[in-house]
Amino acid sequence: MALFFSSCNSINFLLISIALSLLIMEPTITQAATYGSVVQFRASSWKNAHATFYGDETARETMGGACGYGNLFDSGYGTNTAALSTTLFNNGYACGTCFQMKCVNSKWCYGGSPSITVTATNLCPPNWAQDSNNGGWCNPPRTHFDLAKPAFMKFAQWKAGIVPVTYRRVPCVKPGGLRFKFQGNGYWLLVYVMNVAGGGDISNMWVKGSKSGKWISMSHNWGASYQAFAVLGGQSLSFRVQSYSTKEIITASYVAPANWYTGMTYKSWVNFH
């Protein structure tokens, strides 16, 4: 009888503890992400646009770009990249988004209508000196993709110059976790977020130092970069990142060690889906 009474008390205590923990847990998006409530980015419907290319077969002219990814081979994007017209670029918030597209309704399209998937890494600026239908392909409100030449050559003959396409947003499939490239100085931290899976885009970002222990909101600088005007040296840094498309927030803890410095890229173990 004593053993049975003790077991019942233990079970009741466990149930009460679980109930209390559920009541005091803050129902934030961050906790939902932390505890396994994964948000999946879904492909969009197909739309029509046009595509051109820039640079040559080496794609060296595509290095750098408005998103700030630098050398696209080193940052993992390679040559399957695109510069977006202003309409698509969305003031840099479209950096990192992924698009699947096919060449259509042109004699220059390859047979079988093969599709390619590219990541947005640059801005195709307007050219107001040219008519929007004759050279000013990226003038608003046109929806246009200026591809790296190697990407363009996967679905159409380069001699075409410009081809009609059908496209859609698709989930970005990236190996590993988010990557954070540091720039700035002792009073200003500028971070480029790379290798973003899922929607591929970022809307908000926070940083926390191991000594300060509080989350500091970072402001959008340009492209895929976010900045914090704070003294963060000498402490390990964690980041909280929000997806622009899904609004999901994930936390990358202790990404950079206490002896971090600018010019380095630090990898995390978390990513979007």
mmCIF file of C-alpha atoms in Angstrom:
data_model
loop_
_atom_site.group_PDB
_atom_site.id
_atom_site.type_symbol
_atom_site.label_atom_id
_atom_site.label_comp_id
_atom_site.label_asym_id
_atom_site.label_seq_id
_atom_site.Cartn_x
_atom_site.Cartn_y
_atom_site.Cartn_z
ATOM 1 C CA MET A 1 0.000 0.000 0.000
ATOM 2 C CA ALA A 2 2.846 2.380 0.899
ATOM 3 C CA LEU A 3 4.576 1.704 -2.464
ATOM 4 C CA PHE A 4 1.340 2.334 -4.396
ATOM 5 C CA PHE A 5 0.742 5.626 -2.520
ATOM 6 C CA SER A 6 4.268 6.809 -3.229
ATOM 7 C CA SER A 7 3.967 6.009 -6.943
ATOM 8 C CA CYS A 8 0.660 7.866 -7.233
ATOM 9 C CA ASN A 9 2.147 10.928 -5.543
ATOM 10 C CA SER A 10 5.113 10.874 -7.918
ATOM 11 C CA ILE A 11 2.874 10.670 -10.985
ATOM 12 C CA ASN A 12 0.627 13.466 -9.720
ATOM 13 C CA PHE A 13 3.653 15.655 -9.000
ATOM 14 C CA LEU A 14 5.006 15.044 -12.514
ATOM 15 C CA LEU A 15 1.671 15.928 -14.149
ATOM 16 C CA ILE A 16 1.359 19.118 -12.088
ATOM 17 C CA SER A 17 4.925 20.123 -13.002
ATOM 18 C CA ILE A 18 4.261 19.642 -16.711
ATOM 19 C CA ALA A 19 1.032 21.632 -16.512
ATOM 20 C CA LEU A 20 2.744 24.512 -14.712
ATOM 21 C CA SER A 21 5.597 24.583 -17.216
ATOM 22 C CA LEU A 22 3.121 24.809 -20.088
ATOM 23 C CA LEU A 23 1.303 27.678 -18.404
ATOM 24 C CA ILE A 24 4.432 29.789 -17.834
ATOM 25 C CA MET A 25 6.002 29.142 -21.239
ATOM 26 C CA GLU A 26 5.831 32.292 -23.388
ATOM 27 C CA PRO A 27 4.024 31.460 -26.636
ATOM 28 C CA THR A 28 6.555 33.291 -28.886
ATOM 29 C CA ILE A 29 7.496 32.448 -32.447
ATOM 30 C CA THR A 30 11.076 31.930 -31.332
ATOM 31 C CA GLN A 31 10.085 29.257 -28.845
ATOM 32 C CA ALA A 32 7.891 27.578 -31.432
ATOM 33 C CA ALA A 33 10.891 27.413 -33.744
ATOM 34 C CA THR A 34 13.174 26.271 -30.946
ATOM 35 C CA TYR A 35 10.852 23.484 -29.878
ATOM 36 C CA GLY A 36 10.335 22.020 -33.326
ATOM 37 C CA SER A 37 7.359 23.848 -34.874
ATOM 38 C CA VAL A 38 8.916 24.121 -38.340
ATOM 39 C CA VAL A 39 7.452 26.466 -40.956
ATOM 40 C CA GLN A 40 7.798 25.206 -44.521
ATOM 41 C CA PHE A 41 8.140 27.665 -47.397
ATOM 42 C CA ARG A 42 5.915 26.648 -50.307
ATOM 43 C CA ALA A 43 6.470 27.249 -54.023
ATOM 44 C CA SER A 44 4.411 29.995 -55.647
ATOM 45 C CA SER A 45 2.300 29.823 -58.793
ATOM 46 C CA TRP A 46 3.900 30.233 -62.227
ATOM 47 C CA LYS A 47 4.165 33.741 -63.732
ATOM 48 C CA ASN A 48 5.550 35.258 -66.921
ATOM 49 C CA ALA A 49 8.648 37.410 -67.344
ATOM 50 C CA HIS A 50 11.766 37.778 -69.508
ATOM 51 C CA ALA A 51 15.400 36.883 -68.970
ATOM 52 C CA THR A 52 18.711 38.166 -70.301
ATOM 53 C CA PHE A 53 22.284 37.467 -69.188
ATOM 54 C CA TYR A 54 25.335 39.478 -68.229
ATOM 55 C CA GLY A 55 29.029 38.689 -68.185
ATOM 56 C CA ASP A 56 30.737 35.757 -69.857
ATOM 57 C CA GLU A 57 31.053 32.019 -69.289
ATOM 58 C CA THR A 58 33.311 32.541 -66.251
ATOM 59 C CA ALA A 59 30.611 34.582 -64.471
ATOM 60 C CA ARG A 60 33.295 36.841 -62.994
ATOM 61 C CA GLU A 61 31.148 39.914 -63.657
ATOM 62 C CA THR A 62 28.521 38.522 -61.285
ATOM 63 C CA MET A 63 30.885 38.471 -58.288
ATOM 64 C CA GLY A 64 30.023 40.958 -55.564
ATOM 65 C CA GLY A 65 26.673 42.481 -56.415
ATOM 66 C CA ALA A 66 24.093 44.513 -54.534
ATOM 67 C CA CYS A 67 23.305 41.769 -52.033
ATOM 68 C CA GLY A 68 26.850 41.837 -50.668
ATOM 69 C CA TYR A 69 27.646 38.137 -50.973
ATOM 70 C CA GLY A 70 31.134 38.856 -52.326
ATOM 71 C CA ASN A 71 32.768 35.998 -54.196
ATOM 72 C CA LEU A 72 29.802 33.826 -55.108
ATOM 73 C CA PHE A 73 31.918 30.681 -55.298
ATOM 74 C CA ASP A 74 33.284 31.196 -51.785
ATOM 75 C CA SER A 75 29.841 32.025 -50.383
ATOM 76 C CA GLY A 76 28.276 28.914 -51.947
ATOM 77 C CA TYR A 77 26.083 30.425 -54.679
ATOM 78 C CA GLY A 78 28.178 29.537 -57.724
ATOM 79 C CA THR A 79 26.949 30.536 -61.176
ATOM 80 C CA ASN A 80 23.225 29.748 -60.834
ATOM 81 C CA THR A 81 22.473 33.338 -59.911
ATOM 82 C CA ALA A 82 20.337 36.248 -61.078
ATOM 83 C CA ALA A 83 20.160 40.011 -60.845
ATOM 84 C CA LEU A 84 16.561 41.085 -60.269
ATOM 85 C CA SER A 85 14.742 44.076 -61.685
ATOM 86 C CA THR A 86 13.719 46.740 -59.167
ATOM 87 C CA THR A 87 10.179 45.351 -59.077
ATOM 88 C CA LEU A 88 11.462 41.992 -57.829
ATOM 89 C CA PHE A 89 14.447 43.219 -55.780
ATOM 90 C CA ASN A 90 12.220 44.804 -53.108
ATOM 91 C CA ASN A 91 14.917 47.132 -51.725
ATOM 92 C CA GLY A 92 17.184 44.177 -51.061
ATOM 93 C CA TYR A 93 14.710 42.053 -49.124
ATOM 94 C CA ALA A 94 14.603 39.621 -52.076
ATOM 95 C CA CYS A 95 18.303 38.839 -51.741
ATOM 96 C CA GLY A 96 18.756 35.093 -51.352
ATOM 97 C CA THR A 97 15.356 34.140 -52.786
ATOM 98 C CA CYS A 98 15.252 31.252 -55.235
ATOM 99 C CA PHE A 99 13.447 31.063 -58.560
ATOM 100 C CA GLN A 100 12.734 28.172 -60.883
ATOM 101 C CA MET A 101 12.243 29.162 -64.511
ATOM 102 C CA LYS A 102 11.820 27.790 -68.017
ATOM 103 C CA CYS A 103 12.436 29.348 -71.400
ATOM 104 C CA VAL A 104 9.142 29.439 -73.343
ATOM 105 C CA ASN A 105 7.727 30.522 -76.696
ATOM 106 C CA SER A 106 11.056 31.175 -78.391
ATOM 107 C CA LYS A 107 13.040 29.398 -81.087
ATOM 108 C CA TRP A 108 16.088 29.866 -78.865
ATOM 109 C CA CYS A 109 14.726 27.655 -76.066
ATOM 110 C CA TYR A 110 16.312 24.232 -75.733
ATOM 111 C CA GLY A 111 14.168 21.249 -76.586
ATOM 112 C CA GLY A 112 12.310 19.630 -73.723
ATOM 113 C CA SER A 113 12.002 22.992 -71.956
ATOM 114 C CA PRO A 114 14.573 22.314 -69.198
ATOM 115 C CA SER A 115 14.184 24.310 -66.001
ATOM 116 C CA ILE A 116 16.868 26.075 -63.993
ATOM 117 C CA THR A 117 16.878 27.268 -60.387
ATOM 118 C CA VAL A 118 18.732 30.458 -59.523
ATOM 119 C CA THR A 119 19.374 32.507 -56.399
ATOM 120 C CA ALA A 120 18.943 36.289 -56.339
ATOM 121 C CA THR A 121 22.343 37.867 -55.640
ATOM 122 C CA ASN A 122 22.240 41.221 -57.421
ATOM 123 C CA LEU A 123 20.118 44.146 -58.632
ATOM 124 C CA CYS A 124 19.509 44.840 -62.305
ATOM 125 C CA PRO A 125 19.126 48.646 -62.218
ATOM 126 C CA PRO A 126 16.833 50.635 -64.489
ATOM 127 C CA ASN A 127 18.224 52.088 -67.693
ATOM 128 C CA TRP A 128 15.990 55.051 -68.401
ATOM 129 C CA ALA A 129 18.011 55.947 -71.497
ATOM 130 C CA GLN A 130 16.514 52.883 -73.181
ATOM 131 C CA ASP A 131 12.908 52.070 -73.941
ATOM 132 C CA SER A 132 11.502 49.496 -71.530
ATOM 133 C CA ASN A 133 10.750 47.186 -74.465
ATOM 134 C CA ASN A 134 14.055 47.766 -76.225
ATOM 135 C CA GLY A 135 17.075 47.611 -73.944
ATOM 136 C CA GLY A 136 15.614 48.951 -70.714
ATOM 137 C CA TRP A 137 14.593 45.471 -69.682
ATOM 138 C CA CYS A 138 14.897 46.151 -65.958
ATOM 139 C CA ASN A 139 12.938 49.386 -65.938
ATOM 140 C CA PRO A 140 9.966 49.372 -63.541
ATOM 141 C CA PRO A 141 7.390 47.951 -63.590
ATOM 142 C CA ARG A 142 8.950 45.163 -65.657
ATOM 143 C CA THR A 143 9.550 41.793 -63.974
ATOM 144 C CA HIS A 144 12.930 40.749 -65.307
ATOM 145 C CA PHE A 145 15.842 38.404 -64.574
ATOM 146 C CA ASP A 146 19.402 39.185 -65.683
ATOM 147 C CA LEU A 147 21.107 35.814 -65.304
ATOM 148 C CA ALA A 148 24.715 34.795 -65.037
ATOM 149 C CA LYS A 149 25.620 33.578 -68.522
ATOM 150 C CA PRO A 150 26.314 29.962 -67.429
ATOM 151 C CA ALA A 151 22.793 29.799 -65.959
ATOM 152 C CA PHE A 152 21.197 31.282 -69.086
ATOM 153 C CA MET A 153 22.990 28.740 -71.280
ATOM 154 C CA LYS A 154 21.334 25.879 -69.403
ATOM 155 C CA PHE A 155 17.903 26.587 -70.892
ATOM 156 C CA ALA A 156 18.467 28.757 -73.989
ATOM 157 C CA GLN A 157 21.030 29.620 -76.643
ATOM 158 C CA TRP A 158 23.025 32.645 -75.592
ATOM 159 C CA LYS A 159 22.694 34.212 -79.061
ATOM 160 C CA ALA A 160 19.059 34.963 -78.229
ATOM 161 C CA GLY A 161 20.061 37.789 -75.907
ATOM 162 C CA ILE A 162 16.597 37.871 -74.321
ATOM 163 C CA VAL A 163 13.931 35.170 -74.004
ATOM 164 C CA PRO A 164 10.448 34.951 -72.496
ATOM 165 C CA VAL A 165 10.279 32.768 -69.392
ATOM 166 C CA THR A 166 7.804 31.337 -66.973
ATOM 167 C CA TYR A 167 8.976 31.409 -63.361
ATOM 168 C CA ARG A 168 7.984 30.753 -59.772
ATOM 169 C CA ARG A 169 9.462 31.190 -56.293
ATOM 170 C CA VAL A 170 10.681 27.889 -54.858
ATOM 171 C CA PRO A 171 12.194 26.858 -51.526
ATOM 172 C CA CYS A 172 15.944 27.392 -51.380
ATOM 173 C CA VAL A 173 17.828 24.172 -50.705
ATOM 174 C CA LYS A 174 21.124 25.008 -49.003
ATOM 175 C CA PRO A 175 23.606 22.684 -47.288
ATOM 176 C CA GLY A 176 24.308 23.358 -43.627
ATOM 177 C CA GLY A 177 23.266 26.322 -41.546
ATOM 178 C CA LEU A 178 23.112 30.088 -41.866
ATOM 179 C CA ARG A 179 26.405 31.885 -42.455
ATOM 180 C CA PHE A 180 27.274 35.297 -41.046
ATOM 181 C CA LYS A 181 29.961 37.466 -42.657
ATOM 182 C CA PHE A 182 31.234 40.236 -40.369
ATOM 183 C CA GLN A 183 32.249 43.758 -41.367
ATOM 184 C CA GLY A 184 32.440 47.020 -39.443
ATOM 185 C CA ASN A 185 34.496 48.159 -36.454
ATOM 186 C CA GLY A 186 34.483 48.173 -32.651
ATOM 187 C CA TYR A 187 31.358 50.316 -32.470
ATOM 188 C CA TRP A 188 29.474 49.170 -35.549
ATOM 189 C CA LEU A 189 28.822 45.565 -36.553
ATOM 190 C CA LEU A 190 27.665 44.909 -40.119
ATOM 191 C CA VAL A 191 26.566 41.332 -40.815
ATOM 192 C CA TYR A 192 25.765 39.722 -44.168
ATOM 193 C CA VAL A 193 23.470 36.703 -43.817
ATOM 194 C CA MET A 194 24.171 33.995 -46.385
ATOM 195 C CA ASN A 195 23.221 30.411 -47.251
ATOM 196 C CA VAL A 196 19.612 30.997 -46.213
ATOM 197 C CA ALA A 197 17.314 28.049 -46.943
ATOM 198 C CA GLY A 198 13.504 28.009 -47.152
ATOM 199 C CA GLY A 199 12.244 31.373 -48.396
ATOM 200 C CA GLY A 200 15.853 32.532 -48.661
ATOM 201 C CA ASP A 201 15.002 36.033 -47.455
ATOM 202 C CA ILE A 202 15.450 37.925 -44.181
ATOM 203 C CA SER A 203 13.204 40.633 -42.712
ATOM 204 C CA ASN A 204 14.571 41.205 -39.197
ATOM 205 C CA MET A 205 17.619 40.336 -37.167
ATOM 206 C CA TRP A 206 18.862 40.619 -33.587
ATOM 207 C CA VAL A 207 22.257 40.075 -31.932
ATOM 208 C CA LYS A 208 23.129 39.149 -28.351
ATOM 209 C CA GLY A 209 26.512 39.215 -26.668
ATOM 210 C CA SER A 210 27.362 36.627 -24.022
ATOM 211 C CA LYS A 211 28.233 39.395 -21.541
ATOM 212 C CA SER A 212 25.381 41.814 -22.191
ATOM 213 C CA GLY A 213 22.798 39.016 -22.228
ATOM 214 C CA LYS A 214 20.145 41.043 -24.052
ATOM 215 C CA TRP A 215 18.895 40.997 -27.621
ATOM 216 C CA ILE A 216 19.756 44.096 -29.663
ATOM 217 C CA SER A 217 17.631 44.854 -32.721
ATOM 218 C CA MET A 218 19.662 45.248 -35.911
ATOM 219 C CA SER A 219 18.566 47.577 -38.725
ATOM 220 C CA HIS A 220 18.511 46.679 -42.399
ATOM 221 C CA ASN A 221 21.463 48.285 -44.153
ATOM 222 C CA TRP A 222 21.212 47.137 -47.770
ATOM 223 C CA GLY A 223 20.912 43.873 -49.619
ATOM 224 C CA ALA A 224 21.431 40.977 -47.231
ATOM 225 C CA SER A 225 23.187 43.044 -44.550
ATOM 226 C CA TYR A 226 22.059 44.105 -41.077
ATOM 227 C CA GLN A 227 23.824 46.436 -38.663
ATOM 228 C CA ALA A 228 24.073 47.098 -34.937
ATOM 229 C CA PHE A 229 25.586 50.234 -33.435
ATOM 230 C CA ALA A 230 26.925 48.686 -30.259
ATOM 231 C CA VAL A 231 30.156 47.633 -28.572
ATOM 232 C CA LEU A 232 30.152 43.841 -28.949
ATOM 233 C CA GLY A 233 33.838 42.964 -28.876
ATOM 234 C CA GLY A 234 35.224 40.408 -26.444
ATOM 235 C CA GLN A 235 32.035 38.361 -26.188
ATOM 236 C CA SER A 236 30.517 35.436 -28.009
ATOM 237 C CA LEU A 237 27.689 36.446 -30.339
ATOM 238 C CA SER A 238 24.312 34.812 -30.986
ATOM 239 C CA PHE A 239 21.806 35.842 -33.649
ATOM 240 C CA ARG A 240 18.057 35.699 -33.991
ATOM 241 C CA VAL A 241 16.836 35.836 -37.614
ATOM 242 C CA GLN A 242 13.336 36.255 -39.056
ATOM 243 C CA SER A 243 12.246 35.044 -42.492
ATOM 244 C CA TYR A 244 10.655 37.738 -44.680
ATOM 245 C CA SER A 245 8.363 35.235 -46.401
ATOM 246 C CA THR A 246 7.214 32.937 -43.587
ATOM 247 C CA LYS A 247 7.806 35.252 -40.565
ATOM 248 C CA GLU A 248 9.436 32.322 -38.751
ATOM 249 C CA ILE A 249 12.176 33.245 -36.278
ATOM 250 C CA ILE A 250 15.127 30.982 -35.549
ATOM 251 C CA THR A 251 17.997 31.415 -33.107
ATOM 252 C CA ALA A 252 21.633 30.697 -33.950
ATOM 253 C CA SER A 253 23.371 30.487 -30.596
ATOM 254 C CA TYR A 254 27.059 31.250 -30.008
ATOM 255 C CA VAL A 255 27.825 31.634 -33.704
ATOM 256 C CA ALA A 256 30.983 33.683 -33.211
ATOM 257 C CA PRO A 257 33.536 33.131 -30.412
ATOM 258 C CA ALA A 258 34.571 35.875 -28.017
ATOM 259 C CA ASN A 259 37.668 36.614 -30.099
ATOM 260 C CA TRP A 260 35.706 37.176 -33.331
ATOM 261 C CA TYR A 261 36.884 39.792 -35.792
ATOM 262 C CA THR A 262 35.668 41.484 -38.954
ATOM 263 C CA GLY A 263 36.403 39.989 -42.340
ATOM 264 C CA MET A 264 35.509 36.513 -41.121
ATOM 265 C CA THR A 265 32.491 34.346 -41.948
ATOM 266 C CA TYR A 266 30.978 32.271 -39.143
ATOM 267 C CA LYS A 267 28.739 29.246 -39.640
ATOM 268 C CA SER A 268 25.736 28.134 -37.599
ATOM 269 C CA TRP A 269 23.880 24.837 -37.325
ATOM 270 C CA VAL A 270 20.365 26.160 -37.888
ATOM 271 C CA ASN A 271 18.454 27.136 -41.012
ATOM 272 C CA PHE A 272 14.965 27.679 -42.425
ATOM 273 C CA HIS A 273 13.013 25.072 -44.386
#
